Amino acid sequence: MRELEGCRGLVRKTLLLVPTAALVLAVSACTSAEGGSPVPSGDAGRTGAPTTSRTTTSSSPVDSLKPCELLTSSAASTLGITGAGKAKSGSTPTCEWRVDKGSIADSYLVGIAVHDDVGLDDAVSSGAVERIEVGSRKAARFLGPSKVSCFIALELGAKSRVDVVATGGDGQKLCAPALDAAKLVEPELP
């Protein structure tokens, strides 16, 4: 009999808790998980400048640069390039050309990449970064991390540069054609 009374008490307590649990679930379902402060829609209540992190009136030296236009067709032909450049999609504007030397071992790619977030001091190399000048512009020469490419980075600003890169079998041997291409690109830069 005592067991029956204990069970009835447990059932009464459970019945009291079930509506409470349902109320807690209902209340939590009606609240928002988003934090922050309410913001009026439209321009009502706006007191300052827009809060976007990048404005459309940026004066970055790379804004007007298009990599495929930095190597003119006459300049490309002096490098042995016969076809048009191919734009590559991604976060960094890039263009590539193929230099055909008759064999796969001797052929390579010439690429141009426009960076608006890294400067000469940010070069990532598999060896030393050599400071040079191309025309009257500060530059850096270095091998890529896999040593199959040679980069000539042309300075635009403290945190902007244009990379001219030759990629093929041996990055060390490709530094001469990369420098030749960089000398043709440099006059096209602001």
PDB file of C-alpha atoms in Angstrom:
ATOM      1  CA  MET A   1       0.000   0.000   0.000  1.00  0.00           C
ATOM      2  CA  ARG A   2       2.842   2.355   0.817  1.00  0.00           C
ATOM      3  CA  GLU A   3       4.300   1.701  -2.620  1.00  0.00           C
ATOM      4  CA  LEU A   4       0.973   2.686  -4.194  1.00  0.00           C
ATOM      5  CA  GLU A   5       0.833   5.950  -2.219  1.00  0.00           C
ATOM      6  CA  GLY A   6       4.449   6.759  -3.224  1.00  0.00           C
ATOM      7  CA  CYS A   7       3.644   6.092  -6.860  1.00  0.00           C
ATOM      8  CA  ARG A   8       0.531   8.343  -6.723  1.00  0.00           C
ATOM      9  CA  GLY A   9       2.660  11.163  -5.272  1.00  0.00           C
ATOM     10  CA  LEU A  10       5.191  10.732  -8.029  1.00  0.00           C
ATOM     11  CA  VAL A  11       2.423  10.856 -10.661  1.00  0.00           C
ATOM     12  CA  ARG A  12       0.976  14.070  -9.127  1.00  0.00           C
ATOM     13  CA  LYS A  13       4.419  15.712  -9.103  1.00  0.00           C
ATOM     14  CA  THR A  14       5.025  14.654 -12.696  1.00  0.00           C
ATOM     15  CA  LEU A  15       1.668  16.092 -13.800  1.00  0.00           C
ATOM     16  CA  LEU A  16       2.545  19.381 -12.147  1.00  0.00           C
ATOM     17  CA  LEU A  17       5.967  19.464 -13.847  1.00  0.00           C
ATOM     18  CA  VAL A  18       4.739  18.614 -17.347  1.00  0.00           C
ATOM     19  CA  PRO A  19       2.730  21.858 -17.815  1.00  0.00           C
ATOM     20  CA  THR A  20       5.691  23.813 -16.408  1.00  0.00           C
ATOM     21  CA  ALA A  21       8.051  22.155 -18.897  1.00  0.00           C
ATOM     22  CA  ALA A  22       5.619  22.858 -21.742  1.00  0.00           C
ATOM     23  CA  LEU A  23       5.442  26.521 -20.676  1.00  0.00           C
ATOM     24  CA  VAL A  24       9.244  26.799 -20.625  1.00  0.00           C
ATOM     25  CA  LEU A  25       9.446  25.323 -24.143  1.00  0.00           C
ATOM     26  CA  ALA A  26       6.707  27.641 -25.426  1.00  0.00           C
ATOM     27  CA  VAL A  27       8.376  30.728 -23.950  1.00  0.00           C
ATOM     28  CA  SER A  28      11.795  29.785 -25.308  1.00  0.00           C
ATOM     29  CA  ALA A  29      10.325  29.178 -28.759  1.00  0.00           C
ATOM     30  CA  CYS A  30       8.956  32.736 -28.796  1.00  0.00           C
ATOM     31  CA  THR A  31      12.240  34.439 -27.992  1.00  0.00           C
ATOM     32  CA  SER A  32      14.858  35.444 -30.531  1.00  0.00           C
ATOM     33  CA  ALA A  33      18.360  34.010 -30.498  1.00  0.00           C
ATOM     34  CA  GLU A  34      19.772  37.102 -32.173  1.00  0.00           C
ATOM     35  CA  GLY A  35      21.666  39.521 -29.985  1.00  0.00           C
ATOM     36  CA  GLY A  36      22.451  43.169 -30.507  1.00  0.00           C
ATOM     37  CA  SER A  37      20.396  46.328 -30.628  1.00  0.00           C
ATOM     38  CA  PRO A  38      17.425  47.015 -32.834  1.00  0.00           C
ATOM     39  CA  VAL A  39      18.192  49.175 -35.878  1.00  0.00           C
ATOM     40  CA  PRO A  40      15.521  51.075 -37.772  1.00  0.00           C
ATOM     41  CA  SER A  41      15.097  50.135 -41.413  1.00  0.00           C
ATOM     42  CA  GLY A  42      15.807  52.635 -44.176  1.00  0.00           C
ATOM     43  CA  ASP A  43      17.576  55.893 -43.376  1.00  0.00           C
ATOM     44  CA  ALA A  44      15.435  56.700 -40.315  1.00  0.00           C
ATOM     45  CA  GLY A  45      17.602  57.282 -37.291  1.00  0.00           C
ATOM     46  CA  ARG A  46      20.896  57.165 -39.191  1.00  0.00           C
ATOM     47  CA  THR A  47      23.288  59.698 -37.733  1.00  0.00           C
ATOM     48  CA  GLY A  48      26.637  58.787 -39.258  1.00  0.00           C
ATOM     49  CA  ALA A  49      28.305  57.263 -42.259  1.00  0.00           C
ATOM     50  CA  PRO A  50      27.301  53.825 -43.514  1.00  0.00           C
ATOM     51  CA  THR A  51      28.825  51.004 -41.499  1.00  0.00           C
ATOM     52  CA  THR A  52      30.232  49.016 -44.440  1.00  0.00           C
ATOM     53  CA  SER A  53      33.878  48.111 -44.074  1.00  0.00           C
ATOM     54  CA  ARG A  54      34.838  49.017 -47.649  1.00  0.00           C
ATOM     55  CA  THR A  55      33.605  52.070 -49.466  1.00  0.00           C
ATOM     56  CA  THR A  56      33.201  52.347 -53.200  1.00  0.00           C
ATOM     57  CA  THR A  57      35.394  55.458 -53.350  1.00  0.00           C
ATOM     58  CA  SER A  58      38.584  53.596 -52.410  1.00  0.00           C
ATOM     59  CA  SER A  59      41.788  55.110 -53.709  1.00  0.00           C
ATOM     60  CA  SER A  60      43.859  51.934 -53.659  1.00  0.00           C
ATOM     61  CA  PRO A  61      46.437  51.874 -56.457  1.00  0.00           C
ATOM     62  CA  VAL A  62      45.204  48.433 -57.524  1.00  0.00           C
ATOM     63  CA  ASP A  63      41.539  49.351 -58.060  1.00  0.00           C
ATOM     64  CA  SER A  64      41.963  50.174 -61.734  1.00  0.00           C
ATOM     65  CA  LEU A  65      44.491  47.435 -62.574  1.00  0.00           C
ATOM     66  CA  LYS A  66      43.423  44.482 -64.694  1.00  0.00           C
ATOM     67  CA  PRO A  67      46.141  41.790 -64.831  1.00  0.00           C
ATOM     68  CA  CYS A  68      45.396  40.726 -68.423  1.00  0.00           C
ATOM     69  CA  GLU A  69      45.916  44.323 -69.585  1.00  0.00           C
ATOM     70  CA  LEU A  70      49.293  44.761 -67.857  1.00  0.00           C
ATOM     71  CA  LEU A  71      51.131  42.769 -70.515  1.00  0.00           C
ATOM     72  CA  THR A  72      50.502  44.342 -73.893  1.00  0.00           C
ATOM     73  CA  SER A  73      50.361  42.131 -76.980  1.00  0.00           C
ATOM     74  CA  SER A  74      53.670  43.541 -78.288  1.00  0.00           C
ATOM     75  CA  ALA A  75      55.313  42.936 -74.904  1.00  0.00           C
ATOM     76  CA  ALA A  76      53.870  39.413 -74.792  1.00  0.00           C
ATOM     77  CA  SER A  77      55.276  38.612 -78.229  1.00  0.00           C
ATOM     78  CA  THR A  78      58.800  39.627 -77.121  1.00  0.00           C
ATOM     79  CA  LEU A  79      58.494  36.995 -74.378  1.00  0.00           C
ATOM     80  CA  GLY A  80      57.466  34.272 -76.845  1.00  0.00           C
ATOM     81  CA  ILE A  81      53.789  34.362 -75.901  1.00  0.00           C
ATOM     82  CA  THR A  82      51.505  33.759 -78.867  1.00  0.00           C
ATOM     83  CA  GLY A  83      48.046  33.486 -77.276  1.00  0.00           C
ATOM     84  CA  ALA A  84      45.871  35.803 -75.222  1.00  0.00           C
ATOM     85  CA  GLY A  85      46.045  35.893 -71.453  1.00  0.00           C
ATOM     86  CA  LYS A  86      43.517  33.863 -69.469  1.00  0.00           C
ATOM     87  CA  ALA A  87      41.915  35.528 -66.465  1.00  0.00           C
ATOM     88  CA  LYS A  88      41.747  33.309 -63.383  1.00  0.00           C
ATOM     89  CA  SER A  89      38.963  33.701 -60.871  1.00  0.00           C
ATOM     90  CA  GLY A  90      39.594  33.943 -57.161  1.00  0.00           C
ATOM     91  CA  SER A  91      40.144  36.487 -54.437  1.00  0.00           C
ATOM     92  CA  THR A  92      43.219  37.902 -56.203  1.00  0.00           C
ATOM     93  CA  PRO A  93      42.870  39.155 -59.795  1.00  0.00           C
ATOM     94  CA  THR A  94      45.210  37.002 -61.896  1.00  0.00           C
ATOM     95  CA  CYS A  95      46.021  36.408 -65.562  1.00  0.00           C
ATOM     96  CA  GLU A  96      48.191  33.664 -67.137  1.00  0.00           C
ATOM     97  CA  TRP A  97      49.935  33.175 -70.477  1.00  0.00           C
ATOM     98  CA  ARG A  98      51.697  30.091 -71.795  1.00  0.00           C
ATOM     99  CA  VAL A  99      55.188  30.312 -73.233  1.00  0.00           C
ATOM    100  CA  ASP A 100      55.678  27.343 -75.580  1.00  0.00           C
ATOM    101  CA  LYS A 101      59.336  26.475 -76.098  1.00  0.00           C
ATOM    102  CA  GLY A 102      58.725  23.320 -78.172  1.00  0.00           C
ATOM    103  CA  SER A 103      58.916  20.837 -75.315  1.00  0.00           C
ATOM    104  CA  ILE A 104      56.995  20.462 -72.086  1.00  0.00           C
ATOM    105  CA  ALA A 105      60.241  20.547 -70.083  1.00  0.00           C
ATOM    106  CA  ASP A 106      61.207  23.949 -71.497  1.00  0.00           C
ATOM    107  CA  SER A 107      57.727  25.537 -71.629  1.00  0.00           C
ATOM    108  CA  TYR A 108      56.324  27.557 -68.725  1.00  0.00           C
ATOM    109  CA  LEU A 109      53.551  29.904 -67.621  1.00  0.00           C
ATOM    110  CA  VAL A 110      53.831  33.633 -67.037  1.00  0.00           C
ATOM    111  CA  GLY A 111      51.336  34.988 -64.557  1.00  0.00           C
ATOM    112  CA  ILE A 112      50.426  38.395 -63.202  1.00  0.00           C
ATOM    113  CA  ALA A 113      48.575  38.815 -59.899  1.00  0.00           C
ATOM    114  CA  VAL A 114      47.379  42.105 -58.416  1.00  0.00           C
ATOM    115  CA  HIS A 115      47.412  42.165 -54.594  1.00  0.00           C
ATOM    116  CA  ASP A 116      45.727  44.857 -52.514  1.00  0.00           C
ATOM    117  CA  ASP A 117      46.454  43.253 -49.141  1.00  0.00           C
ATOM    118  CA  VAL A 118      50.161  42.314 -49.139  1.00  0.00           C
ATOM    119  CA  GLY A 119      53.365  44.233 -49.730  1.00  0.00           C
ATOM    120  CA  LEU A 120      56.979  43.310 -50.430  1.00  0.00           C
ATOM    121  CA  ASP A 121      57.553  42.494 -46.743  1.00  0.00           C
ATOM    122  CA  ASP A 122      54.827  39.837 -46.913  1.00  0.00           C
ATOM    123  CA  ALA A 123      56.564  37.620 -49.490  1.00  0.00           C
ATOM    124  CA  VAL A 124      56.367  33.875 -48.745  1.00  0.00           C
ATOM    125  CA  SER A 125      59.415  32.117 -50.139  1.00  0.00           C
ATOM    126  CA  SER A 126      61.184  28.784 -49.993  1.00  0.00           C
ATOM    127  CA  GLY A 127      64.454  30.695 -49.621  1.00  0.00           C
ATOM    128  CA  ALA A 128      65.800  34.194 -49.350  1.00  0.00           C
ATOM    129  CA  VAL A 129      63.880  37.227 -50.606  1.00  0.00           C
ATOM    130  CA  GLU A 130      66.213  39.422 -52.633  1.00  0.00           C
ATOM    131  CA  ARG A 131      65.446  43.155 -52.794  1.00  0.00           C
ATOM    132  CA  ILE A 132      65.918  44.544 -56.298  1.00  0.00           C
ATOM    133  CA  GLU A 133      64.710  47.421 -58.453  1.00  0.00           C
ATOM    134  CA  VAL A 134      62.758  47.052 -61.668  1.00  0.00           C
ATOM    135  CA  GLY A 135      62.849  50.337 -63.539  1.00  0.00           C
ATOM    136  CA  SER A 136      62.636  52.887 -60.743  1.00  0.00           C
ATOM    137  CA  ARG A 137      60.331  50.711 -58.634  1.00  0.00           C
ATOM    138  CA  LYS A 138      61.204  48.753 -55.489  1.00  0.00           C
ATOM    139  CA  ALA A 139      60.791  45.032 -56.060  1.00  0.00           C
ATOM    140  CA  ALA A 140      61.602  41.627 -54.615  1.00  0.00           C
ATOM    141  CA  ARG A 141      62.739  38.400 -56.281  1.00  0.00           C
ATOM    142  CA  PHE A 142      62.037  35.060 -54.627  1.00  0.00           C
ATOM    143  CA  LEU A 143      61.250  31.413 -55.325  1.00  0.00           C
ATOM    144  CA  GLY A 144      57.770  30.128 -54.598  1.00  0.00           C
ATOM    145  CA  PRO A 145      57.187  27.651 -51.757  1.00  0.00           C
ATOM    146  CA  SER A 146      57.410  24.621 -54.113  1.00  0.00           C
ATOM    147  CA  LYS A 147      60.520  25.962 -55.950  1.00  0.00           C
ATOM    148  CA  VAL A 148      58.858  25.527 -59.371  1.00  0.00           C
ATOM    149  CA  SER A 149      58.239  29.244 -59.794  1.00  0.00           C
ATOM    150  CA  CYS A 150      60.109  32.517 -59.555  1.00  0.00           C
ATOM    151  CA  PHE A 151      58.319  35.676 -58.431  1.00  0.00           C
ATOM    152  CA  ILE A 152      59.155  39.285 -59.130  1.00  0.00           C
ATOM    153  CA  ALA A 153      56.983  41.378 -56.797  1.00  0.00           C
ATOM    154  CA  LEU A 154      56.611  45.008 -57.883  1.00  0.00           C
ATOM    155  CA  GLU A 155      55.732  47.460 -55.118  1.00  0.00           C
ATOM    156  CA  LEU A 156      52.676  49.658 -55.482  1.00  0.00           C
ATOM    157  CA  GLY A 157      52.321  50.642 -51.824  1.00  0.00           C
ATOM    158  CA  ALA A 158      53.127  49.394 -48.336  1.00  0.00           C
ATOM    159  CA  LYS A 159      50.338  46.803 -48.583  1.00  0.00           C
ATOM    160  CA  SER A 160      49.894  46.404 -52.338  1.00  0.00           C
ATOM    161  CA  ARG A 161      51.977  44.854 -55.086  1.00  0.00           C
ATOM    162  CA  VAL A 162      51.874  43.202 -58.495  1.00  0.00           C
ATOM    163  CA  ASP A 163      53.469  39.760 -58.761  1.00  0.00           C
ATOM    164  CA  VAL A 164      54.949  38.660 -62.063  1.00  0.00           C
ATOM    165  CA  VAL A 165      55.677  34.955 -61.879  1.00  0.00           C
ATOM    166  CA  ALA A 166      57.150  32.341 -64.169  1.00  0.00           C
ATOM    167  CA  THR A 167      56.101  28.772 -63.316  1.00  0.00           C
ATOM    168  CA  GLY A 168      57.532  25.589 -64.802  1.00  0.00           C
ATOM    169  CA  GLY A 169      60.056  22.924 -63.851  1.00  0.00           C
ATOM    170  CA  ASP A 170      62.911  24.794 -62.147  1.00  0.00           C
ATOM    171  CA  GLY A 171      62.067  28.087 -60.463  1.00  0.00           C
ATOM    172  CA  GLN A 172      65.718  29.182 -60.324  1.00  0.00           C
ATOM    173  CA  LYS A 173      66.014  28.974 -64.129  1.00  0.00           C
ATOM    174  CA  LEU A 174      62.731  30.874 -64.504  1.00  0.00           C
ATOM    175  CA  CYS A 175      63.925  33.986 -62.650  1.00  0.00           C
ATOM    176  CA  ALA A 176      65.398  35.439 -65.866  1.00  0.00           C
ATOM    177  CA  PRO A 177      62.127  35.214 -67.872  1.00  0.00           C
ATOM    178  CA  ALA A 178      60.144  36.411 -64.826  1.00  0.00           C
ATOM    179  CA  LEU A 179      62.385  39.473 -64.603  1.00  0.00           C
ATOM    180  CA  ASP A 180      62.062  40.083 -68.352  1.00  0.00           C
ATOM    181  CA  ALA A 181      58.272  40.023 -68.001  1.00  0.00           C
ATOM    182  CA  ALA A 182      58.384  42.280 -64.924  1.00  0.00           C
ATOM    183  CA  LYS A 183      60.415  44.857 -66.865  1.00  0.00           C
ATOM    184  CA  LEU A 184      57.630  44.961 -69.463  1.00  0.00           C
ATOM    185  CA  VAL A 185      54.847  45.183 -66.861  1.00  0.00           C
ATOM    186  CA  GLU A 186      56.455  47.858 -64.667  1.00  0.00           C
ATOM    187  CA  PRO A 187      55.847  50.816 -67.032  1.00  0.00           C
ATOM    188  CA  GLU A 188      52.120  49.918 -67.107  1.00  0.00           C
ATOM    189  CA  LEU A 189      51.775  50.407 -63.327  1.00  0.00           C
ATOM    190  CA  PRO A 190      50.642  53.613 -61.588  1.00  0.00           C
TER     191      PRO A 190
END
